[in-house]
């Protein structure tokens, strides 16, 4: 698959709030589809599974089957590749430092205002 | 602006191939709108400016006016924030290492196949 085709799928997947919320939910530890449905009340299982399908196609979710359970893991590699495309490994470090500096300044501003 | 509203604009902006191409073009050095139009043959100035507008709204392009010229700069901060949301500064380092390892293995595979 070309990088452009991959990035079409990736940004389509990340373009939806509920899909971003699913990624937030599995960021620290994988979750079963049942756990995700519980954490997303007001959405039926079918909707959650459709969104998981889009995330899986984009390479952001890897499914591990254990018996009858589907464990959904975050695969962060496509996210690293976004940074790599426009920042590169060397500039990424500098960008990270600037980002931390910005956060410190924001914090300081909050404290002094 | 809420983080979700910001990420809606960000991923909408990154979801289009031509806008990603514009970011590729200004990655290493800023370019004037005229330079971008020259680098993107087959697209009129109006289309290029519309895409630049979407990128500017998403915080990915910062415009610097010098006389009659518009210099378009890449602002990589929103891209860092994607990584921060789902990887975090500490895991980012591990993810970067894994990514390099993957590239080395891919290179090795190319050499031995």
mmCIF file of C-alpha atoms in Angstrom:
data_model
loop_
_atom_site.group_PDB
_atom_site.id
_atom_site.type_symbol
_atom_site.label_atom_id
_atom_site.label_comp_id
_atom_site.label_asym_id
_atom_site.label_seq_id
_atom_site.Cartn_x
_atom_site.Cartn_y
_atom_site.Cartn_z
ATOM 1 C CA UNK A 1 0.000 0.000 0.000
ATOM 2 C CA UNK A 2 1.376 3.454 -0.893
ATOM 3 C CA UNK A 3 2.140 5.910 1.894
ATOM 4 C CA UNK A 4 -0.605 8.214 0.574
ATOM 5 C CA UNK A 5 -3.204 5.433 0.636
ATOM 6 C CA UNK A 6 -2.064 4.548 4.189
ATOM 7 C CA UNK A 7 -2.288 8.183 5.279
ATOM 8 C CA UNK A 8 -5.758 8.525 3.686
ATOM 9 C CA UNK A 9 -6.966 5.657 5.904
ATOM 10 C CA UNK A 10 -5.079 6.937 8.932
ATOM 11 C CA UNK A 11 -6.407 10.502 8.889
ATOM 12 C CA UNK A 12 -9.911 9.310 8.000
ATOM 13 C CA UNK A 13 -9.757 7.094 11.103
ATOM 14 C CA UNK A 14 -8.415 9.893 13.330
ATOM 15 C CA UNK A 15 -10.936 12.395 11.923
ATOM 16 C CA UNK A 16 -13.805 11.023 14.035
ATOM 17 C CA UNK A 17 -14.244 11.945 17.710
ATOM 18 C CA UNK A 18 -15.530 8.561 18.816
ATOM 19 C CA UNK A 19 -12.618 6.772 17.197
ATOM 20 C CA UNK A 20 -10.207 9.129 18.958
ATOM 21 C CA UNK A 21 -12.029 8.368 22.199
ATOM 22 C CA UNK A 22 -11.580 4.621 21.604
ATOM 23 C CA UNK A 23 -7.833 5.207 21.149
ATOM 24 C CA UNK A 24 -7.802 7.208 24.416
ATOM 25 C CA UNK A 25 -9.466 4.238 26.140
ATOM 26 C CA UNK A 26 -6.927 1.658 24.935
ATOM 27 C CA UNK A 27 -3.885 3.938 25.220
ATOM 28 C CA UNK A 28 -2.667 2.568 28.543
ATOM 29 C CA UNK A 29 -3.931 -1.020 28.309
ATOM 30 C CA UNK A 30 -5.826 -3.145 25.778
ATOM 31 C CA UNK A 31 -9.571 -3.556 26.253
ATOM 32 C CA UNK A 32 -12.112 -6.102 25.063
ATOM 33 C CA UNK A 33 -14.872 -4.931 22.749
ATOM 34 C CA UNK A 34 -17.308 -5.479 25.653
ATOM 35 C CA UNK A 35 -15.293 -3.175 27.926
ATOM 36 C CA UNK A 36 -15.256 -0.489 25.214
ATOM 37 C CA UNK A 37 -19.035 -0.736 24.772
ATOM 38 C CA UNK A 38 -19.461 -0.242 28.526
ATOM 39 C CA UNK A 39 -17.152 2.770 28.473
ATOM 40 C CA UNK A 40 -19.089 4.333 25.581
ATOM 41 C CA UNK A 41 -22.697 4.381 26.761
ATOM 42 C CA UNK A 42 -25.310 5.471 24.261
ATOM 43 C CA UNK A 43 -23.589 3.648 21.383
ATOM 44 C CA UNK A 44 -24.628 0.138 20.392
ATOM 45 C CA UNK A 45 -22.127 -2.691 19.990
ATOM 46 C CA UNK A 46 -22.527 -2.591 16.219
ATOM 47 C CA UNK A 47 -21.430 1.090 16.029
ATOM 48 C CA UNK A 48 -18.444 0.454 18.293
ATOM 49 C CA UNK A 49 -17.404 -2.523 16.155
ATOM 50 C CA UNK A 50 -17.698 -0.485 12.965
ATOM 51 C CA UNK A 51 -15.403 2.188 14.396
ATOM 52 C CA UNK A 52 -12.972 -0.514 15.570
ATOM 53 C CA UNK A 53 -12.973 -1.841 11.997
ATOM 54 C CA UNK A 54 -11.963 1.571 10.617
ATOM 55 C CA UNK A 55 -9.197 1.847 13.241
ATOM 56 C CA UNK A 56 -7.980 -1.673 12.425
ATOM 57 C CA UNK A 57 -7.860 -0.895 8.689
ATOM 58 C CA UNK A 58 -5.797 2.217 9.463
ATOM 59 C CA UNK A 59 -3.333 0.099 11.450
ATOM 60 C CA UNK A 60 -4.133 1.876 14.732
ATOM 61 C CA UNK A 61 -5.777 -1.106 16.416
ATOM 62 C CA UNK A 62 -4.497 -4.652 16.510
ATOM 63 C CA UNK A 63 -6.977 -7.312 17.599
ATOM 64 C CA UNK A 64 -5.917 -10.265 19.680
ATOM 65 C CA UNK A 65 -8.465 -13.076 20.004
ATOM 66 C CA UNK A 66 -8.516 -14.954 23.317
ATOM 67 C CA UNK A 67 -11.278 -17.545 23.251
ATOM 68 C CA UNK A 68 -14.482 -15.641 22.565
ATOM 69 C CA UNK A 69 -12.969 -12.277 23.524
ATOM 70 C CA UNK A 70 -11.517 -9.662 21.175
ATOM 71 C CA UNK A 71 -8.779 -7.661 22.904
ATOM 72 C CA UNK A 72 -8.139 -4.346 21.164
ATOM 73 C CA UNK A 73 -4.570 -3.031 21.378
ATOM 74 C CA UNK A 74 -3.329 0.394 20.275
ATOM 75 C CA UNK A 75 -0.591 0.221 17.663
ATOM 76 C CA UNK A 76 1.202 3.546 17.910
ATOM 77 C CA UNK A 77 3.492 3.004 14.922
ATOM 78 C CA UNK A 78 1.305 4.909 12.405
ATOM 79 C CA UNK A 79 1.271 7.834 14.855
ATOM 80 C CA UNK A 80 5.072 7.783 15.006
ATOM 81 C CA UNK A 81 5.141 7.782 11.225
ATOM 82 C CA UNK A 82 3.130 11.033 11.107
ATOM 83 C CA UNK A 83 5.791 12.717 13.206
ATOM 84 C CA UNK A 84 8.517 11.132 11.111
ATOM 85 C CA UNK A 85 7.039 12.436 7.855
ATOM 86 C CA UNK A 86 7.001 16.100 8.835
ATOM 87 C CA UNK A 87 9.439 16.404 11.682
ATOM 88 C CA UNK A 88 12.016 13.645 11.395
ATOM 89 C CA UNK A 89 13.816 11.964 14.290
ATOM 90 C CA UNK A 90 16.284 14.811 14.923
ATOM 91 C CA UNK A 91 13.898 17.750 14.713
ATOM 92 C CA UNK A 92 11.388 15.717 16.777
ATOM 93 C CA UNK A 93 13.639 16.066 19.779
ATOM 94 C CA UNK A 94 13.838 19.846 19.348
ATOM 95 C CA UNK A 95 10.073 20.031 18.810
ATOM 96 C CA UNK A 96 9.529 18.010 21.963
ATOM 97 C CA UNK A 97 11.752 20.393 23.948
ATOM 98 C CA UNK A 98 9.864 23.414 22.568
ATOM 99 C CA UNK A 99 6.606 21.727 23.434
ATOM 100 C CA UNK A 100 7.704 21.177 27.042
ATOM 101 C CA UNK A 101 8.890 24.773 27.224
ATOM 102 C CA UNK A 102 5.478 25.930 25.975
ATOM 103 C CA UNK A 103 3.751 23.830 28.656
ATOM 104 C CA UNK A 104 6.027 25.249 31.380
ATOM 105 C CA UNK A 105 5.269 28.781 30.232
ATOM 106 C CA UNK A 106 1.543 28.007 30.152
ATOM 107 C CA UNK A 107 1.758 26.647 33.698
ATOM 108 C CA UNK A 108 3.698 29.687 34.850
ATOM 109 C CA UNK A 109 1.150 31.985 33.232
ATOM 110 C CA UNK A 110 -1.636 30.134 35.066
ATOM 111 C CA UNK A 111 0.220 30.548 38.370
ATOM 112 C CA UNK A 112 0.893 34.248 37.920
ATOM 113 C CA UNK A 113 -2.513 35.240 36.485
ATOM 114 C CA UNK B 1 -10.970 25.958 21.471
ATOM 115 C CA UNK B 2 -11.474 22.442 22.889
ATOM 116 C CA UNK B 3 -8.925 19.746 22.071
ATOM 117 C CA UNK B 4 -11.620 17.825 20.140
ATOM 118 C CA UNK B 5 -12.490 20.847 18.004
ATOM 119 C CA UNK B 6 -8.745 21.402 17.382
ATOM 120 C CA UNK B 7 -8.281 17.737 16.434
ATOM 121 C CA UNK B 8 -11.337 17.855 14.132
ATOM 122 C CA UNK B 9 -9.674 20.697 12.200
ATOM 123 C CA UNK B 10 -6.253 19.042 12.339
ATOM 124 C CA UNK B 11 -7.287 15.652 10.965
ATOM 125 C CA UNK B 12 -9.583 17.246 8.388
ATOM 126 C CA UNK B 13 -6.566 19.245 7.191
ATOM 127 C CA UNK B 14 -4.283 16.196 7.132
ATOM 128 C CA UNK B 15 -6.944 14.046 5.436
ATOM 129 C CA UNK B 16 -6.306 15.575 1.986
ATOM 130 C CA UNK B 17 -3.381 14.473 -0.189
ATOM 131 C CA UNK B 18 -2.669 17.885 -1.651
ATOM 132 C CA UNK B 19 -2.540 19.479 1.782
ATOM 133 C CA UNK B 20 -0.109 16.782 2.926
ATOM 134 C CA UNK B 21 1.961 17.536 -0.186
ATOM 135 C CA UNK B 22 2.026 21.240 0.727
ATOM 136 C CA UNK B 23 3.330 20.309 4.198
ATOM 137 C CA UNK B 24 6.002 18.124 2.539
ATOM 138 C CA UNK B 25 7.030 21.140 0.438
ATOM 139 C CA UNK B 26 7.437 23.499 3.399
ATOM 140 C CA UNK B 27 8.883 20.917 5.790
ATOM 141 C CA UNK B 28 12.519 21.942 5.366
ATOM 142 C CA UNK B 29 12.082 25.624 4.597
ATOM 143 C CA UNK B 30 9.187 28.097 4.277
ATOM 144 C CA UNK B 31 7.901 28.858 0.777
ATOM 145 C CA UNK B 32 5.919 31.718 -0.724
ATOM 146 C CA UNK B 33 2.477 30.973 -2.115
ATOM 147 C CA UNK B 34 3.919 31.607 -5.598
ATOM 148 C CA UNK B 35 6.627 28.978 -5.043
ATOM 149 C CA UNK B 36 3.987 26.465 -3.897
ATOM 150 C CA UNK B 37 1.858 27.125 -6.983
ATOM 151 C CA UNK B 38 4.895 26.472 -9.178
ATOM 152 C CA UNK B 39 5.625 23.223 -7.298
ATOM 153 C CA UNK B 40 2.018 22.056 -7.731
ATOM 154 C CA UNK B 41 1.358 22.300 -11.475
ATOM 155 C CA UNK B 42 -2.182 21.607 -12.623
ATOM 156 C CA UNK B 43 -3.695 23.445 -9.648
ATOM 157 C CA UNK B 44 -4.681 27.098 -9.873
ATOM 158 C CA UNK B 45 -3.588 29.654 -7.307
ATOM 159 C CA UNK B 46 -7.095 29.846 -5.871
ATOM 160 C CA UNK B 47 -7.112 26.092 -5.031
ATOM 161 C CA UNK B 48 -3.657 26.276 -3.468
ATOM 162 C CA UNK B 49 -4.729 29.253 -1.345
ATOM 163 C CA UNK B 50 -7.885 27.452 -0.204
ATOM 164 C CA UNK B 51 -5.820 24.481 0.970
ATOM 165 C CA UNK B 52 -3.377 26.837 2.698
ATOM 166 C CA UNK B 53 -6.379 28.384 4.479
ATOM 167 C CA UNK B 54 -7.463 24.974 5.825
ATOM 168 C CA UNK B 55 -3.895 24.259 6.984
ATOM 169 C CA UNK B 56 -3.666 27.685 8.647
ATOM 170 C CA UNK B 57 -6.972 27.123 10.488
ATOM 171 C CA UNK B 58 -5.638 23.785 11.736
ATOM 172 C CA UNK B 59 -2.519 25.506 13.084
ATOM 173 C CA UNK B 60 -0.213 23.620 10.711
ATOM 174 C CA UNK B 61 0.812 26.636 8.634
ATOM 175 C CA UNK B 62 1.857 30.024 9.942
ATOM 176 C CA UNK B 63 1.904 32.853 7.415
ATOM 177 C CA UNK B 64 4.531 35.550 7.538
ATOM 178 C CA UNK B 65 3.906 38.568 5.320
ATOM 179 C CA UNK B 66 6.974 40.245 3.821
ATOM 180 C CA UNK B 67 5.871 43.132 1.598
ATOM 181 C CA UNK B 68 3.594 41.600 -1.033
ATOM 182 C CA UNK B 69 4.806 38.037 -0.361
ATOM 183 C CA UNK B 70 3.157 35.442 1.875
ATOM 184 C CA UNK B 71 5.756 33.064 3.327
ATOM 185 C CA UNK B 72 4.181 29.818 4.509
ATOM 186 C CA UNK B 73 5.913 28.130 7.461
ATOM 187 C CA UNK B 74 5.182 24.674 8.857
ATOM 188 C CA UNK B 75 4.191 24.730 12.523
ATOM 189 C CA UNK B 76 4.917 21.219 13.768
ATOM 190 C CA UNK B 77 3.429 21.709 17.225
ATOM 191 C CA UNK B 78 0.000 20.194 16.404
ATOM 192 C CA UNK B 79 1.831 17.147 15.016
ATOM 193 C CA UNK B 80 3.761 16.787 18.287
ATOM 194 C CA UNK B 81 0.477 17.019 20.145
ATOM 195 C CA UNK B 82 -0.911 13.998 18.235
ATOM 196 C CA UNK B 83 2.009 11.943 19.468
ATOM 197 C CA UNK B 84 1.611 13.356 22.966
ATOM 198 C CA UNK B 85 -2.079 12.413 23.116
ATOM 199 C CA UNK B 86 -1.596 8.741 22.390
ATOM 200 C CA UNK B 87 2.005 8.004 23.161
ATOM 201 C CA UNK B 88 3.244 10.480 25.740
ATOM 202 C CA UNK B 89 6.800 11.782 26.088
ATOM 203 C CA UNK B 90 8.229 8.670 27.743
ATOM 204 C CA UNK B 91 6.611 6.023 25.566
ATOM 205 C CA UNK B 92 7.440 8.176 22.524
ATOM 206 C CA UNK B 93 11.111 7.406 23.036
ATOM 207 C CA UNK B 94 10.416 3.656 23.187
ATOM 208 C CA UNK B 95 8.150 3.901 20.140
ATOM 209 C CA UNK B 96 10.888 5.784 18.278
ATOM 210 C CA UNK B 97 13.403 3.061 19.123
ATOM 211 C CA UNK B 98 11.007 0.346 17.929
ATOM 212 C CA UNK B 99 10.395 2.320 14.771
ATOM 213 C CA UNK B 100 14.144 2.543 14.065
ATOM 214 C CA UNK B 101 14.494 -1.168 14.756
ATOM 215 C CA UNK B 102 11.669 -1.876 12.295
ATOM 216 C CA UNK B 103 13.417 0.251 9.653
ATOM 217 C CA UNK B 104 16.741 -1.553 10.240
ATOM 218 C CA UNK B 105 15.014 -4.917 9.876
ATOM 219 C CA UNK B 106 13.272 -3.739 6.691
ATOM 220 C CA UNK B 107 16.621 -2.571 5.289
ATOM 221 C CA UNK B 108 18.248 -5.878 6.207
ATOM 222 C CA UNK B 109 15.415 -7.797 4.578
ATOM 223 C CA UNK B 110 15.876 -5.744 1.388
ATOM 224 C CA UNK B 111 19.604 -6.525 1.383
ATOM 225 C CA UNK B 112 19.173 -10.264 1.924
ATOM 226 C CA UNK B 113 16.218 -10.803 -0.455
#
